[in-house]
Short mmCIF file of C-alpha atoms in Angstrom, two decimals:
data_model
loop_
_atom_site.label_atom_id
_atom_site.label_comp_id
_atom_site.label_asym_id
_atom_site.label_seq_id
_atom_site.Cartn_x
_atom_site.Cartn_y
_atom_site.Cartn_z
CA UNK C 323 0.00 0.00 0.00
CA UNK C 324 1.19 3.72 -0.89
CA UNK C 325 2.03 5.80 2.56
CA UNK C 326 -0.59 8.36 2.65
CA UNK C 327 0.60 12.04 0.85
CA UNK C 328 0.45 14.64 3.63
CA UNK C 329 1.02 17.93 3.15
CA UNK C 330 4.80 19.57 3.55
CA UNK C 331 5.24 21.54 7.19
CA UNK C 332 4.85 24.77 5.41
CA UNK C 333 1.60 23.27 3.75
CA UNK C 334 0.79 22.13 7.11
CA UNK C 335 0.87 25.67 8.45
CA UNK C 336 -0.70 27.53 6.07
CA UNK C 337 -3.50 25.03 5.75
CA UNK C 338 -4.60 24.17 9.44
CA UNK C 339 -2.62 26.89 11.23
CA UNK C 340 -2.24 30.22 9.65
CA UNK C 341 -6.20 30.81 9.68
CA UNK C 342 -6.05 30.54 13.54
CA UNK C 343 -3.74 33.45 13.69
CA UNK C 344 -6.06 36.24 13.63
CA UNK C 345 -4.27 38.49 16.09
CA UNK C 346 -1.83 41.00 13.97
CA UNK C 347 1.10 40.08 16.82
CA UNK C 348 1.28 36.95 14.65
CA UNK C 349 2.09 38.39 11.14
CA UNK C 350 -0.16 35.86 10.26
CA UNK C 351 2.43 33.09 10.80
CA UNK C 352 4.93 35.08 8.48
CA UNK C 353 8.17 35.54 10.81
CA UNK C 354 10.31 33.86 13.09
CA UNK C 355 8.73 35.48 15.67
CA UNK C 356 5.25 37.38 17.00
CA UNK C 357 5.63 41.10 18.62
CA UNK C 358 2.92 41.71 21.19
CA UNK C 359 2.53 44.98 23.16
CA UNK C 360 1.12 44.60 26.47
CA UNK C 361 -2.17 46.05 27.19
CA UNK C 362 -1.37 49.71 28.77
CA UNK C 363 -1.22 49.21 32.21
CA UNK C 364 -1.12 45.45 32.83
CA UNK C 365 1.74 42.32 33.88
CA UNK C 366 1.90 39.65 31.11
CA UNK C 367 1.14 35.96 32.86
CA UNK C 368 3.08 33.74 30.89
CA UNK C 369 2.33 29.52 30.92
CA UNK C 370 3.73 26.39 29.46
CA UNK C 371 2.45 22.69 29.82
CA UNK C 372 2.94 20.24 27.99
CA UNK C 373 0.54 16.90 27.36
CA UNK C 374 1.80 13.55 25.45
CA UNK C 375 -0.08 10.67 24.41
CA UNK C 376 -0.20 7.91 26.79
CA UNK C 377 0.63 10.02 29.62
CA UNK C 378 -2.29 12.67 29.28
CA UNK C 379 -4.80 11.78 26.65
CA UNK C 380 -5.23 8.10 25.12
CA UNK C 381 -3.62 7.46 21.95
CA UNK C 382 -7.13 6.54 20.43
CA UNK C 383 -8.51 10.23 21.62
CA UNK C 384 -10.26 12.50 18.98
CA UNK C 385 -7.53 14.92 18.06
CA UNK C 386 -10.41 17.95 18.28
CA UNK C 387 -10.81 17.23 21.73
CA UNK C 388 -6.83 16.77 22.51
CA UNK C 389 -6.21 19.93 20.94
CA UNK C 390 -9.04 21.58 23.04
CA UNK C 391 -7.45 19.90 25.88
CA UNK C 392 -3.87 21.37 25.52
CA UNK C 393 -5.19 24.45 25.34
CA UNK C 394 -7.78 24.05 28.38
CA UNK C 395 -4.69 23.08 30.70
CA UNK C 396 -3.04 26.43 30.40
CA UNK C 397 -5.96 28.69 30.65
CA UNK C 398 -6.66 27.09 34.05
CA UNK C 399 -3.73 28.52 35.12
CA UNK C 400 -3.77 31.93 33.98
CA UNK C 401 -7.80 32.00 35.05
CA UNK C 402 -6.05 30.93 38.85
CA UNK C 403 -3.79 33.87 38.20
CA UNK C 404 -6.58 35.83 37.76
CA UNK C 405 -5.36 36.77 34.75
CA UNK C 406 -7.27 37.50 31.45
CA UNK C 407 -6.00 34.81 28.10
CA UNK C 408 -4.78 37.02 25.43
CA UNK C 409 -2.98 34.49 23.23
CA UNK C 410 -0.95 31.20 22.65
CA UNK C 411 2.28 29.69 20.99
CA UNK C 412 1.57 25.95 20.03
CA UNK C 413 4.69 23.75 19.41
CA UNK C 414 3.29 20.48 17.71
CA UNK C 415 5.24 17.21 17.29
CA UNK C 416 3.18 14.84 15.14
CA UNK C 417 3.87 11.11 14.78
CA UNK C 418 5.03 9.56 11.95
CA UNK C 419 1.64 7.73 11.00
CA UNK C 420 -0.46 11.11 11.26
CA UNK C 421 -3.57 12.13 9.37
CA UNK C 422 -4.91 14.57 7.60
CA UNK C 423 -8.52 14.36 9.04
CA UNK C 424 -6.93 14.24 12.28
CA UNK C 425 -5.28 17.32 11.94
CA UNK C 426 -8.39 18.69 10.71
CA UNK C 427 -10.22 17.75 13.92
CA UNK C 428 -6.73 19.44 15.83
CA UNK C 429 -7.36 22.53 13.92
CA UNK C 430 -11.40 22.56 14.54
CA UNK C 431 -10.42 22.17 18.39
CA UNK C 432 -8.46 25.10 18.50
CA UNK C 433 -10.78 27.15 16.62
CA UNK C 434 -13.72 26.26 18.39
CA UNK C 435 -11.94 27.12 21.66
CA UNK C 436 -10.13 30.20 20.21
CA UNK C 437 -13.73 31.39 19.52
CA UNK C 438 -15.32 30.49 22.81
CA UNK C 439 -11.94 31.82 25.03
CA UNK C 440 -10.72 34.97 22.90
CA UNK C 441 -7.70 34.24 21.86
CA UNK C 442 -5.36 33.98 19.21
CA UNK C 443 -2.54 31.32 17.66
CA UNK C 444 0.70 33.76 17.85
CA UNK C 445 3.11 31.58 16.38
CA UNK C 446 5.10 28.09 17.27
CA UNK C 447 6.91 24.66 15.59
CA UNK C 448 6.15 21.92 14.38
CA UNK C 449 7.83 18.62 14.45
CA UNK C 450 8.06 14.86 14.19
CA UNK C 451 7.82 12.51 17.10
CA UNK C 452 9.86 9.24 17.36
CA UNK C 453 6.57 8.06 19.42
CA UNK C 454 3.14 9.26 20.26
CA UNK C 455 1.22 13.03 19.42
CA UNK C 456 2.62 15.40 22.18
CA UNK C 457 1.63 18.90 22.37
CA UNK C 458 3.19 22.03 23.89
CA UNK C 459 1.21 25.22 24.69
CA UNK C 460 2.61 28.51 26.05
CA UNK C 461 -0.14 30.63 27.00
CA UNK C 462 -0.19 34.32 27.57
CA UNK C 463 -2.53 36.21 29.28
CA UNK C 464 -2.50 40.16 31.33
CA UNK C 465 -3.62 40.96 34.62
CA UNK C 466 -3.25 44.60 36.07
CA UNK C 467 0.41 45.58 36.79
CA UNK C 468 1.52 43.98 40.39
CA UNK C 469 -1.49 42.19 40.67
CA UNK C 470 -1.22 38.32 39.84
CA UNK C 471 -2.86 36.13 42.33
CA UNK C 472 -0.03 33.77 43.71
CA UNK C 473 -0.02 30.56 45.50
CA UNK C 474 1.76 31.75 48.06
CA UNK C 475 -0.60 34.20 49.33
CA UNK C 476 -2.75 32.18 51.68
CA UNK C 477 -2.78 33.77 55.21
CA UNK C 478 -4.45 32.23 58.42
CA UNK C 479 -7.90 32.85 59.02
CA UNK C 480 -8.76 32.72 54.84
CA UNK C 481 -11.07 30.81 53.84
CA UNK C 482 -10.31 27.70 51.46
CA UNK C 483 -12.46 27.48 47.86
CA UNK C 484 -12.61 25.16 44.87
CA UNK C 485 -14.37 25.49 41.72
CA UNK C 486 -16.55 23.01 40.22
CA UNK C 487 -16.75 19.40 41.46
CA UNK C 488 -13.74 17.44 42.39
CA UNK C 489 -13.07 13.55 41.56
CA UNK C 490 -14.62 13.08 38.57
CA UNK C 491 -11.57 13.50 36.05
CA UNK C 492 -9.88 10.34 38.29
CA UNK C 493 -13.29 8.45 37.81
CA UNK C 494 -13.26 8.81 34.14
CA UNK C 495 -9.58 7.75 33.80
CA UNK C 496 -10.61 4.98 36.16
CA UNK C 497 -13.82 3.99 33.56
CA UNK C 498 -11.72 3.96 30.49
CA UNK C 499 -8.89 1.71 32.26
CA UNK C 500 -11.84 -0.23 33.50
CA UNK C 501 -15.02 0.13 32.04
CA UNK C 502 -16.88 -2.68 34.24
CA UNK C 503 -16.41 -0.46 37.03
CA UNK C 504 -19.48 1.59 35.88
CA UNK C 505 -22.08 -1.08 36.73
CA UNK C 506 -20.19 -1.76 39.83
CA UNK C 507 -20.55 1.54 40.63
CA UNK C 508 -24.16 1.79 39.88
CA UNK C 509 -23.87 4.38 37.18
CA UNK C 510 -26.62 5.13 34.47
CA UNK C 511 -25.11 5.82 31.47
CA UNK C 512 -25.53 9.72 31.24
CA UNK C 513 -23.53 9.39 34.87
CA UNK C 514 -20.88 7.01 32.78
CA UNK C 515 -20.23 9.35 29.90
CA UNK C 516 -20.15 12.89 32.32
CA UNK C 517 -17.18 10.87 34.33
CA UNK C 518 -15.28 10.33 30.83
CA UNK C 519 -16.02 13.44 29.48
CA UNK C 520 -14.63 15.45 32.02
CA UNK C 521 -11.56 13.11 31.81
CA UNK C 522 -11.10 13.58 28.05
CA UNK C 523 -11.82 17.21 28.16
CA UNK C 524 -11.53 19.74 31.19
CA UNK C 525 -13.61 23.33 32.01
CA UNK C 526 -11.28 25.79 32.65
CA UNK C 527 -12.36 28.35 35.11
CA UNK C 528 -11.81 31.26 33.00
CA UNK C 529 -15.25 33.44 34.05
CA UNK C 530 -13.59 32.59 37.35
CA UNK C 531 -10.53 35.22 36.71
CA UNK C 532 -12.54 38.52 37.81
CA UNK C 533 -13.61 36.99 41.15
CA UNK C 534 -10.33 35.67 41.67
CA UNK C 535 -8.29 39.18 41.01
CA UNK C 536 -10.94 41.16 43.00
CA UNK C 537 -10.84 39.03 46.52
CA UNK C 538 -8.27 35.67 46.28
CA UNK C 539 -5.24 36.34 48.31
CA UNK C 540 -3.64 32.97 47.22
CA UNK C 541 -5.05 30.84 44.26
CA UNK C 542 -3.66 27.68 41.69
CA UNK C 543 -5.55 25.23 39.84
CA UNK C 544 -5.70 21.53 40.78
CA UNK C 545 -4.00 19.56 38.11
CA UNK C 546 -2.22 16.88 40.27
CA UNK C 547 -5.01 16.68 42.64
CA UNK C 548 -6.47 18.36 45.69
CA UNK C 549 -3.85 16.62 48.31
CA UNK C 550 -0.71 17.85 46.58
CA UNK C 551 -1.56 20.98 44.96
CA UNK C 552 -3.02 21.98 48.55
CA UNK C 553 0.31 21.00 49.79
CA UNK C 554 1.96 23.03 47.36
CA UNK C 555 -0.18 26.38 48.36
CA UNK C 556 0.63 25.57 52.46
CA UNK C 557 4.38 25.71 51.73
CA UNK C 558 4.48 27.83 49.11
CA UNK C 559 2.64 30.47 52.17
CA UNK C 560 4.15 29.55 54.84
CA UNK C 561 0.40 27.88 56.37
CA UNK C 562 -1.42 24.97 57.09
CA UNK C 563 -4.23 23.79 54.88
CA UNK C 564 -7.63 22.04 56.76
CA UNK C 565 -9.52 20.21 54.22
CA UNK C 566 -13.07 19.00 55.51
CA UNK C 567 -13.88 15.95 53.33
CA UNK C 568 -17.47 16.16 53.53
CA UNK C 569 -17.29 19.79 52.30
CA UNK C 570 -15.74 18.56 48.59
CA UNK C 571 -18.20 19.26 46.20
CA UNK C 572 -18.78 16.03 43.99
CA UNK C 573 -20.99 15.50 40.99
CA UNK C 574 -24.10 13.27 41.14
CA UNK C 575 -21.99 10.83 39.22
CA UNK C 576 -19.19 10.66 42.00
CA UNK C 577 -21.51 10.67 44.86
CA UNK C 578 -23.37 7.28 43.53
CA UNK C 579 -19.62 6.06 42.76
CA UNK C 580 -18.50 7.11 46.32
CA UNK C 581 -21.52 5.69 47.87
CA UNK C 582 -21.13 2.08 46.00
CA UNK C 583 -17.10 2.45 46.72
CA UNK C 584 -16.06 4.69 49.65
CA UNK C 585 -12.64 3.11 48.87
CA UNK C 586 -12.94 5.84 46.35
CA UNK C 587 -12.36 9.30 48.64
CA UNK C 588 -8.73 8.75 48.03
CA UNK C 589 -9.01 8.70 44.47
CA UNK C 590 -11.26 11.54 44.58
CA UNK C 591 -9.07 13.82 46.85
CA UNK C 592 -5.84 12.70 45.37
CA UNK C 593 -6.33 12.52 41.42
CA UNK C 594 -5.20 14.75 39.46
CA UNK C 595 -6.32 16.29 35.94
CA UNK C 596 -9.77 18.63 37.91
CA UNK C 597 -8.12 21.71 36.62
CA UNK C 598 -10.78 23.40 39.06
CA UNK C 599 -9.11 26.81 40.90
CA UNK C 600 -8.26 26.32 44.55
CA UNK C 601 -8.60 29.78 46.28
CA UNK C 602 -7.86 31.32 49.46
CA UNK C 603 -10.00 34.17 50.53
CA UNK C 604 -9.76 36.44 53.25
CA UNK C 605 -13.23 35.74 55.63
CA UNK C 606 -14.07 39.25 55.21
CA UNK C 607 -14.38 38.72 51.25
CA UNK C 608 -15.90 35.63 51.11
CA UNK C 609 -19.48 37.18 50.76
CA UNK C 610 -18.15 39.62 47.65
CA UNK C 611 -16.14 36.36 46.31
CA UNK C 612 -19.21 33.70 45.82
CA UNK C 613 -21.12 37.03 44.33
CA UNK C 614 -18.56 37.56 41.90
CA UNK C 615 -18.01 33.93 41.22
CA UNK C 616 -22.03 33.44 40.81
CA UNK C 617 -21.79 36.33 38.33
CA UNK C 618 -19.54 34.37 36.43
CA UNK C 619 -22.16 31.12 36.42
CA UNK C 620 -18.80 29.63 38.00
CA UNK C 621 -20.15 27.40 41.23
CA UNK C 622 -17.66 27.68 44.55
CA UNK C 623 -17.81 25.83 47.03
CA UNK C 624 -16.04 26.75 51.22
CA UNK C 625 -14.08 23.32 51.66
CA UNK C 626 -11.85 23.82 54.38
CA UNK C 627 -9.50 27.12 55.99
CA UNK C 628 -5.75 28.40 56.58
CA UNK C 629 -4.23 27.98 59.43
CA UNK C 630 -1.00 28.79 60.97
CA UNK C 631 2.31 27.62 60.12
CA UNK C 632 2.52 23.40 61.13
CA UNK C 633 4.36 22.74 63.67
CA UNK C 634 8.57 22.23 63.15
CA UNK C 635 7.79 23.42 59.27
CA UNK C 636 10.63 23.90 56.93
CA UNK C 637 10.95 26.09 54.30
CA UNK C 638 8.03 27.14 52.08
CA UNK C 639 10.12 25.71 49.23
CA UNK C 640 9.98 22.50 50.65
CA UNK C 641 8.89 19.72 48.68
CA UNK C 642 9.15 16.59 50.79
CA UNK C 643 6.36 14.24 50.57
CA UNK C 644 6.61 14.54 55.01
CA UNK C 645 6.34 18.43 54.85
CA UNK C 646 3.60 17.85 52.77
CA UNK C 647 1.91 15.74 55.79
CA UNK C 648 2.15 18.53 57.97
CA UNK C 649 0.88 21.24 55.69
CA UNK C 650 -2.30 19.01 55.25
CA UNK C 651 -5.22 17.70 57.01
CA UNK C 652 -7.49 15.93 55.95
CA UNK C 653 -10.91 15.63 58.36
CA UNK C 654 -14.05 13.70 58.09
CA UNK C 655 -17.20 13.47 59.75
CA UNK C 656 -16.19 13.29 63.60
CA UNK C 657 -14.04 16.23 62.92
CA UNK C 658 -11.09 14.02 63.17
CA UNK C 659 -7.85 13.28 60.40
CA UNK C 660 -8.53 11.14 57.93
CA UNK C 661 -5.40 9.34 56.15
CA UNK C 662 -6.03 9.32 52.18
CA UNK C 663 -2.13 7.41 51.79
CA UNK C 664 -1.65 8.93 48.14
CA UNK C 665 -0.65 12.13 47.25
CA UNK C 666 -1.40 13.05 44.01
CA UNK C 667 -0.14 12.78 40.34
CA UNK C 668 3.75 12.61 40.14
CA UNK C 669 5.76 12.92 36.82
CA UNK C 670 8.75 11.79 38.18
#
């Protein structure tokens, strides 16, 4: 059989990739580089993750919703930044066996989200992959100068917030590892398929960003999982985190899973890929905070509080998996700790 004709790289651009850059910082994917000017008066918020198949998305995956995903990832971050999404750089490597419908679903991702987010392809690379489809995104975004919302700036007595409903992302990877788990589970199938979709394809936060600027004093989105990235606020601020377990808001589908399994609070607590926006807000803004965040048909939800620095603490840099013990507790019904034993979603 004849290997497939696909298009040369600069075919590839100008095809799929030049009619996403619609900003003029792009030169319409002409030069070497973009040129943006910063809005007057505002800090650019700059972001890179990557995701790879096999690690983040399933080889099989529609490539519209993988794109969609990439993208997603980083404008959780810059919504937890508070920060508004001005633009992207995409560096693409594609695997030797690639598609031109699938890039045609890539493109329609980006397009669809570029449309629905408001923003722009600024530039990037494209090249081939000794293995699977991996995907880098740098995303841009402003917030007003001096302003970003860091995860470091958690104080005692704030109150702790999440976004959304936490768990279900770990569910859905759970399901498509295991798909007999949804009858054990007692799932219908509308249940089922709102556990995988929110695997496959995440909601960033990004209505969230105005709440978030006006009354967050420390704020990150949970990638790795509630455990860890909690962790990572306590020492990044110098404080203790107090999660209460019944406060984590779940969907209907994780409640009937959690209610056939309880074996599954672990999972739910400690999984990563939520990208929901943990936030801590001063008491006295908590009011003006769920306002803002119900103006933004964003749902928040009080889980826990910040407390003062554990006990014998190291540095706020610290990264031990003991350190992150003390930063975080974890408290159930009778008020008292609850051990989950996993922390979260490691690379390395």
């Amino acid at each position: 059989m004849a290997e497939p004709v696909r298009p040369s790289e600069d075919a590839l651009i100008a095809r799929w990739f030049r009619p996403l850059a619609t900003d003029p910082a792009s030169f319409r994917l002409g030069d070497d580089c973009a040129s943006l000017t910063p809005p007057p008066g505002a800090d650019l918020v700059l972001k890179t993750d990557a995701v790879a198949a096999g690690i983040h998305f399933f080889a099989d995956d529609p490539w519209d919703a993988v794109a969609a995903k990439a993208l997603r990832v980083n404008l959780s971050d810059l919504a937890a930044k508070g920060a508004r999404p001005l633009g992207y750089l995409l560096s693409l490597a594609l695997p030797a066996n690639w598609r031109v419908d699938q890039m045609e679903a890539f493109a329609a991702g980006l397009g669809a989200d570029q449309a629905r987010f408001g923003v722009a392809l600024w530039g990037g690379d494209t090249i081939r992959s000794p293995d699977g489809l991996v995907i880098s995104i740098t995303a841009i975004g402003a917030v007003p100068q001096g302003r970003m919302v860091r995860r470091g700036g958690a104080r005692p007595g704030d109150r702790l917030y999440v976004s959304g409903t936490l768990g279900d992302a770990a569910l859905g990877l759970m399901l498509r590892l295991d798909p007999d788990r949804a009858a054990a589970w007692g799932l219908t199938a509308d249940e089922r398929d709102h556990l995988l979709a929110r695997y496959l394809l995440p909601e960033p936060r990004v209505a969230l960003a105005p709440a978030i600027l006006a009354h967050a004093g420390g704020a990150m989105d949970l990638s790795d999982g509630l455990v860890i990235d909690a962790g990572r606020m306590g020492r990044s601020s110098g404080v203790s985190i107090r999660i209460d377990a019944e406060a984590v808001p779940l969907s209907p589908a994780a409640r009937r899973a959690l209610n056939r399994a309880p074996e599954l609070l672990r999972s739910i607590l400690a999984g990563g890929d939520d990208y929901e926006i943990l936030a801590a807000v001063p008491p006295e803004a908590a009011t003006a905070f769920e306002r803002a965040a119900a103006a933004g048909a964003v749902a928040v939800t009080a889980i826990g509080n910040v407390g003062t620095p554990p006990t014998g603490s190291q540095d706020a840099g610290a990264s031990g998996a003991g350190q992150q013990a003390e930063t975080v507790t974890i408290v159930g019904l009778d008020d008292r700790p609850i051990s989950i034993g996993v922390e979260g979603y490691r690379h390395f």
